[in-house]
Tab-separated table of C-alpha atoms in Angstrom:
chain	number	residue	atom	x	y	z
A	1	UNK	CA	0.000	0.000	0.000
A	2	UNK	CA	1.298	3.437	-0.966
A	3	UNK	CA	0.782	5.915	1.873
A	4	UNK	CA	2.545	8.856	0.260
A	5	UNK	CA	0.442	12.026	0.629
A	6	UNK	CA	-2.451	9.997	2.082
A	7	UNK	CA	-4.229	11.577	5.039
A	8	UNK	CA	-3.860	8.940	7.740
A	9	UNK	CA	-5.548	9.516	11.089
A	10	UNK	CA	-4.137	7.590	14.039
A	11	UNK	CA	-6.425	7.011	17.011
A	12	UNK	CA	-4.399	7.055	20.226
A	13	UNK	CA	-0.830	8.153	20.901
A	14	UNK	CA	0.369	5.439	23.279
A	15	UNK	CA	3.276	3.237	22.171
A	16	UNK	CA	1.463	1.665	19.202
A	17	UNK	CA	0.106	4.960	17.919
A	18	UNK	CA	3.428	6.741	18.365
A	19	UNK	CA	5.298	4.028	16.444
A	20	UNK	CA	2.657	4.040	13.706
A	21	UNK	CA	3.006	7.809	13.389
A	22	UNK	CA	6.799	7.579	12.996
A	23	UNK	CA	6.484	4.864	10.346
A	24	UNK	CA	3.877	6.835	8.408
A	25	UNK	CA	5.994	9.974	8.509
A	26	UNK	CA	8.860	7.967	7.018
A	27	UNK	CA	6.450	6.829	4.288
A	28	UNK	CA	5.595	10.507	3.502
A	29	UNK	CA	1.991	10.217	4.658
A	30	UNK	CA	0.056	13.195	5.984
A	31	UNK	CA	-0.113	12.039	9.597
A	32	UNK	CA	-2.954	13.165	11.831
A	33	UNK	CA	-3.449	12.277	15.512
A	34	UNK	CA	-6.698	12.055	17.472
A	35	UNK	CA	-6.034	11.384	21.174
A	36	UNK	CA	-8.671	11.244	23.921
A	37	UNK	CA	-6.193	12.341	26.617
A	38	UNK	CA	-4.364	15.629	26.998
A	39	UNK	CA	-1.361	14.900	29.210
A	40	UNK	CA	2.261	16.076	29.360
A	41	UNK	CA	3.326	12.753	27.829
A	42	UNK	CA	0.940	13.210	24.891
A	43	UNK	CA	2.179	16.760	24.333
A	44	UNK	CA	5.798	15.586	24.448
A	45	UNK	CA	5.164	12.906	21.840
A	46	UNK	CA	3.375	15.392	19.600
A	47	UNK	CA	6.386	17.703	19.813
A	48	UNK	CA	8.715	14.825	18.893
A	49	UNK	CA	6.620	14.076	15.807
A	50	UNK	CA	6.554	17.729	14.831
A	51	UNK	CA	4.489	19.421	12.163
A	52	UNK	CA	1.433	17.190	12.197
A	53	UNK	CA	-2.259	17.918	12.529
A	54	UNK	CA	-3.808	16.745	15.806
A	55	UNK	CA	-6.629	16.983	18.293
A	56	UNK	CA	-6.314	16.063	21.985
A	57	UNK	CA	-8.756	15.697	24.858
A	58	UNK	CA	-11.325	13.847	22.747
A	59	UNK	CA	-12.334	12.765	19.244
A	60	UNK	CA	-14.508	14.868	16.928
A	61	UNK	CA	-16.494	13.677	13.912
A	62	UNK	CA	-15.156	16.397	11.621
A	63	UNK	CA	-11.521	15.543	12.389
A	64	UNK	CA	-12.109	11.793	12.042
A	65	UNK	CA	-13.987	11.934	8.748
A	66	UNK	CA	-11.515	14.296	7.089
A	67	UNK	CA	-9.134	11.426	6.319
A	68	UNK	CA	-8.281	8.678	3.830
A	69	UNK	CA	-7.290	5.873	6.222
A	70	UNK	CA	-7.674	5.292	9.960
A	71	UNK	CA	-5.124	3.396	12.075
A	72	UNK	CA	-6.286	2.295	15.515
A	73	UNK	CA	-4.311	1.180	18.546
A	74	UNK	CA	-5.129	-2.189	20.196
A	75	UNK	CA	-6.912	-0.429	23.055
A	76	UNK	CA	-9.503	1.037	20.657
A	77	UNK	CA	-12.395	-1.439	20.140
A	78	UNK	CA	-14.157	-1.686	16.785
A	79	UNK	CA	-17.404	-0.461	18.352
A	80	UNK	CA	-15.815	2.825	19.501
A	81	UNK	CA	-17.681	5.906	18.303
A	82	UNK	CA	-14.705	7.227	16.328
A	83	UNK	CA	-14.437	3.918	14.424
A	84	UNK	CA	-18.165	3.991	13.651
A	85	UNK	CA	-17.772	7.500	12.219
A	86	UNK	CA	-15.001	6.251	9.931
A	87	UNK	CA	-17.017	3.278	8.707
A	88	UNK	CA	-20.102	5.387	8.106
A	89	UNK	CA	-17.933	7.469	5.771
A	90	UNK	CA	-16.384	4.363	4.105
A	91	UNK	CA	-12.926	5.163	5.509
A	92	UNK	CA	-10.732	2.014	5.727
A	93	UNK	CA	-9.822	1.088	9.311
A	94	UNK	CA	-6.712	-0.969	10.089
A	95	UNK	CA	-4.713	-1.682	13.244
A	96	UNK	CA	-1.086	-0.912	14.032
A	97	UNK	CA	-0.215	-4.616	13.626
A	98	UNK	CA	-1.644	-4.630	10.117
A	99	UNK	CA	0.182	-1.418	9.177
A	100	UNK	CA	3.568	-2.632	10.390
A	101	UNK	CA	3.247	-6.076	8.843
A	102	UNK	CA	2.693	-4.537	5.393
A	103	UNK	CA	6.332	-3.427	5.416
A	104	UNK	CA	7.991	-6.480	7.006
A	105	UNK	CA	9.946	-8.283	4.310
A	106	UNK	CA	10.751	-11.325	6.460
A	107	UNK	CA	8.731	-14.384	7.524
A	108	UNK	CA	6.586	-13.752	10.587
A	109	UNK	CA	6.050	-16.247	13.407
A	110	UNK	CA	2.946	-14.983	15.211
A	111	UNK	CA	1.964	-16.285	18.645
A	112	UNK	CA	-1.460	-15.910	20.219
A	113	UNK	CA	-3.398	-17.577	23.040
A	114	UNK	CA	-4.838	-16.521	26.374
A	115	UNK	CA	-1.697	-17.426	28.313
A	116	UNK	CA	1.978	-17.948	27.506
A	117	UNK	CA	2.266	-15.626	24.508
A	118	UNK	CA	5.154	-13.568	25.862
A	119	UNK	CA	7.169	-16.551	27.065
A	120	UNK	CA	6.706	-18.433	23.785
A	121	UNK	CA	7.438	-15.521	21.438
A	122	UNK	CA	10.541	-14.670	23.490
A	123	UNK	CA	11.779	-18.277	23.495
A	124	UNK	CA	11.298	-18.440	19.713
A	125	UNK	CA	13.311	-15.230	19.411
A	126	UNK	CA	16.113	-16.620	21.582
A	127	UNK	CA	16.288	-19.903	19.640
A	128	UNK	CA	16.493	-18.011	16.354
A	129	UNK	CA	19.309	-15.812	17.667
A	130	UNK	CA	21.215	-18.830	18.970
A	131	UNK	CA	21.077	-20.256	15.440
A	132	UNK	CA	22.590	-17.077	13.959
A	133	UNK	CA	19.317	-15.894	12.461
A	134	UNK	CA	18.616	-12.179	12.657
A	135	UNK	CA	15.455	-12.021	14.755
A	136	UNK	CA	13.074	-9.251	15.799
A	137	UNK	CA	10.850	-9.650	18.880
A	138	UNK	CA	7.840	-7.397	18.321
A	139	UNK	CA	4.137	-6.905	18.935
A	140	UNK	CA	2.101	-7.084	22.110
A	141	UNK	CA	5.192	-7.975	24.152
A	142	UNK	CA	6.380	-4.366	24.135
A	143	UNK	CA	7.917	-3.105	20.879
A	144	UNK	CA	5.235	-2.307	18.279
A	145	UNK	CA	5.804	-3.859	14.873
A	146	UNK	CA	5.700	-0.392	13.272
A	147	UNK	CA	8.758	0.583	15.323
A	148	UNK	CA	11.061	-1.824	13.453
A	149	UNK	CA	9.149	-2.629	10.253
A	150	UNK	CA	11.452	-0.766	7.856
A	151	UNK	CA	14.534	-2.415	9.384
A	152	UNK	CA	13.267	-5.964	8.781
A	153	UNK	CA	15.026	-7.553	5.811
A	154	UNK	CA	14.353	-10.792	3.969
A	155	UNK	CA	17.122	-12.777	5.670
A	156	UNK	CA	15.623	-12.273	9.138
A	157	UNK	CA	12.599	-13.651	11.031
A	158	UNK	CA	10.052	-11.716	13.081
A	159	UNK	CA	8.631	-13.246	16.277
A	160	UNK	CA	5.412	-11.399	17.072
A	161	UNK	CA	3.207	-11.687	20.139
A	162	UNK	CA	-0.345	-11.073	18.953
A	163	UNK	CA	-3.375	-10.243	21.098
A	164	UNK	CA	-7.041	-10.622	20.220
A	165	UNK	CA	-7.317	-6.817	20.321
A	166	UNK	CA	-4.711	-6.540	17.555
A	167	UNK	CA	-6.327	-9.256	15.455
A	168	UNK	CA	-9.668	-7.434	15.434
A	169	UNK	CA	-8.305	-4.855	12.981
A	170	UNK	CA	-6.298	-6.929	10.478
A	171	UNK	CA	-6.957	-7.088	6.734
A	172	UNK	CA	-4.046	-8.925	5.093
A	173	UNK	CA	-1.872	-9.895	8.062
A	174	UNK	CA	-0.386	-13.262	7.109
A	175	UNK	CA	2.142	-15.037	9.337
A	176	UNK	CA	4.317	-17.754	7.847
A	177	UNK	CA	3.889	-19.680	11.111
A	178	UNK	CA	0.815	-19.026	13.269
A	179	UNK	CA	0.952	-20.438	16.824
A	180	UNK	CA	-2.202	-20.770	18.945
A	181	UNK	CA	-1.331	-21.798	22.508
A	182	UNK	CA	-4.625	-22.065	24.393
A	183	UNK	CA	-8.029	-20.508	24.967
A	184	UNK	CA	-9.498	-19.725	28.373
A	185	UNK	CA	-11.835	-17.043	29.716
A	186	UNK	CA	-10.447	-13.521	29.372
A	187	UNK	CA	-11.339	-9.980	28.318
A	188	UNK	CA	-15.063	-10.410	28.896
A	189	UNK	CA	-15.112	-6.726	29.752
A	190	UNK	CA	-14.485	-6.132	26.026
A	191	UNK	CA	-16.213	-9.091	24.361
A	192	UNK	CA	-19.880	-10.024	24.707
A	193	UNK	CA	-19.039	-13.672	25.321
A	194	UNK	CA	-16.400	-16.356	24.806
A	195	UNK	CA	-17.591	-16.992	21.248
A	196	UNK	CA	-16.738	-13.412	20.251
A	197	UNK	CA	-13.352	-13.638	21.989
A	198	UNK	CA	-12.630	-16.983	20.278
A	199	UNK	CA	-13.578	-15.523	16.884
A	200	UNK	CA	-11.133	-12.634	17.313
A	201	UNK	CA	-8.292	-15.022	18.216
A	202	UNK	CA	-9.054	-17.287	15.243
A	203	UNK	CA	-8.464	-14.469	12.770
A	204	UNK	CA	-4.760	-15.289	13.131
A	205	UNK	CA	-5.173	-17.914	10.392
A	206	UNK	CA	-7.614	-16.284	7.981
A	207	UNK	CA	-5.039	-15.041	5.419
A	208	UNK	CA	-2.718	-18.041	5.519
A	209	UNK	CA	-2.125	-20.112	2.357
A	210	UNK	CA	-1.246	-23.765	1.850
A	211	UNK	CA	2.435	-22.831	1.936
A	212	UNK	CA	2.106	-21.501	5.504
A	213	UNK	CA	1.987	-23.367	8.822
A	214	UNK	CA	-0.352	-23.495	11.805
A	215	UNK	CA	0.842	-24.756	15.209
A	216	UNK	CA	-2.039	-25.766	17.487
A	217	UNK	CA	-2.364	-27.091	21.036
A	218	UNK	CA	-3.800	-30.590	20.612
A	219	UNK	CA	-4.605	-30.822	24.334
A	220	UNK	CA	-6.910	-27.777	24.198
A	221	UNK	CA	-10.123	-28.968	22.494
A	222	UNK	CA	-11.199	-25.459	21.434
A	223	UNK	CA	-7.838	-24.904	19.722
A	224	UNK	CA	-7.552	-28.425	18.298
A	225	UNK	CA	-10.906	-28.092	16.499
A	226	UNK	CA	-9.578	-25.166	14.465
A	227	UNK	CA	-7.348	-27.603	12.593
A	228	UNK	CA	-10.332	-28.634	10.439
A	229	UNK	CA	-10.976	-25.053	9.288
A	230	UNK	CA	-7.482	-23.762	8.493
A	231	UNK	CA	-6.042	-23.440	4.982
A	232	UNK	CA	-2.403	-23.773	6.023
A	233	UNK	CA	-0.502	-26.956	6.913
A	234	UNK	CA	-1.532	-27.917	10.445
A	235	UNK	CA	0.841	-29.293	13.085
A	236	UNK	CA	0.180	-29.911	16.770
A	237	UNK	CA	2.013	-29.904	20.076
A	238	UNK	CA	0.863	-32.170	22.877
A	239	UNK	CA	1.796	-33.299	26.373
A	240	UNK	CA	-0.510	-36.335	26.100
A	241	UNK	CA	-0.721	-37.706	22.554
A	242	UNK	CA	1.676	-38.692	19.766
A	243	UNK	CA	0.757	-36.092	17.191
A	244	UNK	CA	1.969	-34.811	13.857
A	245	UNK	CA	4.264	-32.085	15.118
A	246	UNK	CA	5.862	-32.377	18.555
A	247	UNK	CA	4.939	-34.263	21.698
A	248	UNK	CA	6.121	-35.461	25.072
A	249	UNK	CA	6.755	-39.216	25.234
A	250	UNK	CA	7.556	-39.957	28.862
A	251	UNK	CA	10.614	-37.792	29.471
A	252	UNK	CA	11.463	-37.426	25.772
A	253	UNK	CA	10.526	-34.442	23.602
A	254	UNK	CA	9.840	-35.965	20.174
A	255	UNK	CA	9.606	-34.068	16.876
A	256	UNK	CA	7.389	-35.816	14.344
A	257	UNK	CA	7.741	-34.065	10.981
A	258	UNK	CA	9.243	-36.886	8.928
A	259	UNK	CA	8.762	-40.669	8.683
A	260	UNK	CA	10.761	-41.305	11.834
A	261	UNK	CA	10.194	-39.180	14.986
A	262	UNK	CA	13.336	-37.428	16.263
A	263	UNK	CA	14.254	-36.904	19.905
A	264	UNK	CA	14.999	-33.210	20.470
A	265	UNK	CA	15.781	-33.228	24.191
A	266	UNK	CA	14.628	-34.508	27.567
A	267	UNK	CA	11.947	-32.780	29.588
A	268	UNK	CA	14.566	-32.125	32.273
A	269	UNK	CA	16.546	-30.050	29.751
A	270	UNK	CA	13.770	-27.442	29.795
A	271	UNK	CA	14.623	-25.124	32.684
A	272	UNK	CA	11.323	-23.218	32.610
A	273	UNK	CA	9.256	-24.106	35.674
A	274	UNK	CA	5.767	-25.569	35.407
A	275	UNK	CA	3.862	-27.882	33.099
A	276	UNK	CA	2.430	-24.926	31.154
A	277	UNK	CA	5.958	-23.807	30.305
A	278	UNK	CA	6.782	-27.243	28.883
A	279	UNK	CA	3.835	-26.658	26.523
A	280	UNK	CA	5.282	-23.245	25.622
A	281	UNK	CA	8.662	-24.846	24.929
A	282	UNK	CA	7.114	-27.513	22.682
A	283	UNK	CA	5.298	-24.835	20.672
A	284	UNK	CA	8.499	-22.776	20.366
A	285	UNK	CA	10.619	-25.709	19.184
A	286	UNK	CA	8.043	-26.706	16.564
A	287	UNK	CA	7.576	-23.151	15.273
A	288	UNK	CA	11.317	-22.705	14.706
A	289	UNK	CA	11.769	-26.173	13.186
A	290	UNK	CA	9.130	-25.340	10.577
A	291	UNK	CA	11.244	-22.344	9.553
A	292	UNK	CA	14.698	-23.924	9.973
A	293	UNK	CA	14.817	-27.740	10.079
A	294	UNK	CA	18.401	-27.987	11.363
A	295	UNK	CA	17.996	-25.435	14.181
A	296	UNK	CA	19.729	-26.394	17.442
A	297	UNK	CA	17.630	-26.204	20.604
A	298	UNK	CA	19.524	-27.405	23.670
A	299	UNK	CA	21.697	-24.366	24.498
A	300	UNK	CA	18.638	-22.112	24.741
A	301	UNK	CA	16.301	-24.601	26.445
A	302	UNK	CA	18.807	-25.206	29.219
A	303	UNK	CA	19.568	-21.499	29.746
A	304	UNK	CA	16.212	-19.773	29.266
A	305	UNK	CA	14.735	-19.216	32.726
A	306	UNK	CA	11.693	-17.180	31.673
A	307	UNK	CA	10.489	-13.589	31.700
A	308	UNK	CA	10.390	-10.900	34.337
A	309	UNK	CA	7.163	-10.979	36.345
A	310	UNK	CA	6.143	-14.396	34.965
A	311	UNK	CA	6.461	-16.949	37.793
A	312	UNK	CA	9.767	-15.310	38.769
A	313	UNK	CA	11.445	-16.210	42.060
A	314	UNK	CA	12.140	-12.913	43.841
A	315	UNK	CA	13.636	-14.233	47.091
A	316	UNK	CA	13.680	-17.151	49.492
A	317	UNK	CA	13.943	-16.565	53.222
A	318	UNK	CA	13.319	-18.901	56.120
A	319	UNK	CA	12.259	-21.609	53.689
A	320	UNK	CA	9.531	-19.375	52.191
A	321	UNK	CA	9.584	-18.582	48.452
A	322	UNK	CA	8.335	-15.222	47.184
A	323	UNK	CA	7.193	-15.474	43.549
A	324	UNK	CA	6.294	-12.631	41.190
A	325	UNK	CA	3.652	-13.709	38.661
A	326	UNK	CA	2.330	-10.200	38.044
A	327	UNK	CA	1.891	-10.929	34.333
A	328	UNK	CA	-0.800	-13.428	35.254
A	329	UNK	CA	-3.980	-11.517	34.464
A	330	UNK	CA	-6.304	-14.492	33.962
A	331	UNK	CA	-7.798	-17.049	36.319
A	332	UNK	CA	-6.406	-19.921	34.244
A	333	UNK	CA	-2.827	-18.677	34.416
A	334	UNK	CA	-3.100	-18.309	38.206
A	335	UNK	CA	-4.389	-21.877	38.490
A	336	UNK	CA	-1.407	-23.065	36.447
A	337	UNK	CA	0.939	-21.147	38.736
A	338	UNK	CA	-0.664	-22.681	41.826
A	339	UNK	CA	-0.370	-26.171	40.339
A	340	UNK	CA	3.340	-25.585	39.719
A	341	UNK	CA	3.992	-25.216	43.469
A	342	UNK	CA	4.334	-28.127	45.866
A	343	UNK	CA	3.794	-26.510	49.291
A	344	UNK	CA	1.053	-24.352	50.775
A	345	UNK	CA	0.510	-21.021	48.995
A	346	UNK	CA	-0.420	-17.582	50.262
A	347	UNK	CA	-1.943	-15.959	47.176
A	348	UNK	CA	-1.939	-12.192	46.618
A	349	UNK	CA	-4.557	-11.379	43.984
A	350	UNK	CA	-6.856	-8.659	42.678
A	351	UNK	CA	-6.810	-5.571	40.527
A	352	UNK	CA	-9.191	-4.395	37.811
A	353	UNK	CA	-11.746	-7.036	36.841
A	354	UNK	CA	-11.961	-8.153	33.192
A	355	UNK	CA	-15.336	-9.829	33.489
A	356	UNK	CA	-13.797	-13.009	34.900
A	357	UNK	CA	-15.347	-15.849	36.871
A	358	UNK	CA	-12.965	-16.521	39.774
A	359	UNK	CA	-14.733	-19.612	41.092
A	360	UNK	CA	-12.430	-22.099	39.231
A	361	UNK	CA	-9.774	-21.217	41.841
A	362	UNK	CA	-11.831	-23.435	44.169
A	363	UNK	CA	-10.216	-26.407	42.392
A	364	UNK	CA	-6.928	-25.363	44.024
A	365	UNK	CA	-8.329	-25.018	47.546
A	366	UNK	CA	-5.997	-27.734	48.833
A	367	UNK	CA	-3.027	-25.634	47.662
A	368	UNK	CA	-4.124	-22.435	49.354
A	369	UNK	CA	-3.305	-21.397	52.902
A	370	UNK	CA	-4.691	-17.861	52.587
A	371	UNK	CA	-5.804	-15.383	49.929
A	372	UNK	CA	-4.939	-11.693	50.265
A	373	UNK	CA	-7.049	-9.448	48.048
A	374	UNK	CA	-6.312	-5.977	46.683
A	375	UNK	CA	-7.820	-3.521	44.235
A	376	UNK	CA	-11.205	-2.984	42.608
A	377	UNK	CA	-12.008	-6.668	42.059
A	378	UNK	CA	-11.523	-7.738	45.674
A	379	UNK	CA	-15.246	-7.896	46.527
A	380	UNK	CA	-16.118	-9.873	43.390
A	381	UNK	CA	-13.276	-12.363	43.999
A	382	UNK	CA	-14.344	-12.762	47.630
A	383	UNK	CA	-17.930	-13.442	46.553
A	384	UNK	CA	-16.863	-16.015	43.908
A	385	UNK	CA	-14.718	-17.821	46.507
A	386	UNK	CA	-17.193	-17.576	49.369
A	387	UNK	CA	-17.270	-20.640	51.603
A	388	UNK	CA	-13.644	-21.714	51.183
A	389	UNK	CA	-12.229	-23.021	54.468
A	390	UNK	CA	-9.324	-20.609	54.602
A	391	UNK	CA	-8.795	-16.978	55.573
A	392	UNK	CA	-9.468	-14.360	52.906
A	393	UNK	CA	-7.888	-11.089	53.942
A	394	UNK	CA	-7.654	-7.649	52.324
A	395	UNK	CA	-4.725	-5.258	51.967
A	396	UNK	CA	-4.754	-1.619	50.987
A	397	UNK	CA	-1.286	-1.580	49.438
A	398	UNK	CA	1.203	-4.081	48.059
A	399	UNK	CA	3.464	-3.379	51.017
A	400	UNK	CA	0.652	-4.283	53.413
A	401	UNK	CA	-0.090	-7.460	51.430
A	402	UNK	CA	3.514	-8.646	51.531
A	403	UNK	CA	3.828	-7.846	55.228
A	404	UNK	CA	0.656	-9.798	56.019
A	405	UNK	CA	1.820	-12.715	53.848
A	406	UNK	CA	5.124	-12.897	55.671
A	407	UNK	CA	3.405	-12.968	59.061
A	408	UNK	CA	1.253	-15.925	57.960
A	409	UNK	CA	3.980	-17.965	56.249
A	410	UNK	CA	6.122	-20.767	57.637
A	411	UNK	CA	8.935	-22.872	56.194
A	412	UNK	CA	7.834	-24.694	53.026
A	413	UNK	CA	5.204	-22.101	52.057
A	414	UNK	CA	5.185	-19.881	48.978
A	415	UNK	CA	3.950	-16.293	48.733
A	416	UNK	CA	2.608	-15.888	45.193
A	417	UNK	CA	1.587	-12.628	43.528
A	418	UNK	CA	-0.711	-13.868	40.745
A	419	UNK	CA	-3.438	-11.246	40.380
A	420	UNK	CA	-5.955	-12.748	37.867
A	421	UNK	CA	-6.767	-9.124	36.982
A	422	UNK	CA	-5.336	-6.212	35.039
A	423	UNK	CA	-3.224	-3.701	36.927
A	424	UNK	CA	-4.762	-0.427	35.835
A	425	UNK	CA	-6.662	0.374	39.021
A	426	UNK	CA	-3.453	0.821	41.066
A	427	UNK	CA	-0.489	0.606	38.668
A	428	UNK	CA	0.627	1.754	35.233
A	429	UNK	CA	0.952	-1.845	34.003
A	430	UNK	CA	1.841	-5.360	35.168
A	431	UNK	CA	5.539	-4.463	35.107
A	432	UNK	CA	5.122	-1.677	37.655
A	433	UNK	CA	2.932	-3.944	39.792
A	434	UNK	CA	5.660	-6.590	39.709
A	435	UNK	CA	8.405	-4.111	40.550
A	436	UNK	CA	6.397	-2.794	43.509
A	437	UNK	CA	5.968	-6.381	44.726
A	438	UNK	CA	9.711	-7.040	44.315
A	439	UNK	CA	10.574	-3.903	46.278
A	440	UNK	CA	8.054	-4.734	49.010
A	441	UNK	CA	9.446	-8.272	49.399
A	442	UNK	CA	13.059	-7.130	49.593
A	443	UNK	CA	12.150	-4.359	52.003
A	444	UNK	CA	10.163	-6.753	54.203
A	445	UNK	CA	12.879	-9.411	54.282
A	446	UNK	CA	16.049	-7.361	54.390
A	447	UNK	CA	15.025	-4.026	55.853
A	448	UNK	CA	17.665	-2.563	58.136
A	449	UNK	CA	15.982	-1.082	61.222
A	450	UNK	CA	16.195	2.660	61.638
A	451	UNK	CA	18.832	3.617	64.236
A	452	UNK	CA	17.362	4.755	67.544
A	453	UNK	CA	18.322	8.405	68.294
A	454	UNK	CA	20.641	8.832	71.342
A	455	UNK	CA	18.076	11.067	73.022
A	456	UNK	CA	15.552	8.173	73.014
A	457	UNK	CA	17.866	5.574	74.528
């Protein structure tokens, strides 16, 4: 698509919108910004872009409709008023993911799913790098695809974490390898029901051809069923069955792409903790093998310990482990974290509700010693877990939560921050929430008492 001299209106000037604006300026488009907020950060970004038309503090119909193309950020739903104005005036609407992918000249490995996207896309990236392949790690994980699109050359590979929000606004987005990890309840504050959420996720495959590949979780029935509807070549990963693709056979990780299955490694070679992370590793190995058959795996699998704020051990003191799983914003991912621990768990949870049902946590009642709730969702979580034979406490701040958890813990316990909710009621994002937890733990465990003034002795 030729954007030169086209009037392109970008909705939102957060990271995705800012990167889209820079790419479009490089393409000689007439960039226009419509931003609902008017903050110092927005004004600073506008000044860095320089010489563009903009409106801040809200969206107006006249500004929106005076354009050739609209680019929306992932946080802008398709039913937003500004998007409706564009469609009423037959203005094409695309997302930042779609825009950036139009200018990527390399194969794209795209990873979606409710849980594990960041870990899997990062592991793919690390395996590619270890095999001397120029790799870009982009998308929902942090760096928008528009930020690096013009730097991506044909001899490289792009590993992209893709959310359902991003997939809502694609047109031609076509990954060479499309990985679908799992599907569990999430984002029901944005979608009417699970069917609508599932439909958005499934768009990952809609532009693939027979020469492309799909990697599906055979053990997730909702994901497995998609294999019958996809145009690309379908491969599976499984912890339970011998499938066409990759599977776990006892302690052996077996790749089944040719006549004779090939042992890749042992399960014990995968340093990532938890059964769910073995699934992520299987998906990563298969995705890379479909791009590069002779890729080596072991050096990365044995070294890769995971991401910040994803089941990350912060400290261990007095036989108690303190684990930061701040990136866990779904009930399912918290259940997986709980099932990865052997002792009793003091769970710190809560934040901004996403329309979730928290009652499935009841299945882990035997793991839980206490639940400490924070944030806007605390009353809803308490109601969904009513009747559990354990204390459910509340804390006003993360510091209070950690202090209470320490008081209740004994040797062999784990204190787990795994919120099941988004962070936006109290924190900028999950990263800040995790950092605040880290600081609170270290302060609680290793705080040096204030010296007592001489006059008080």
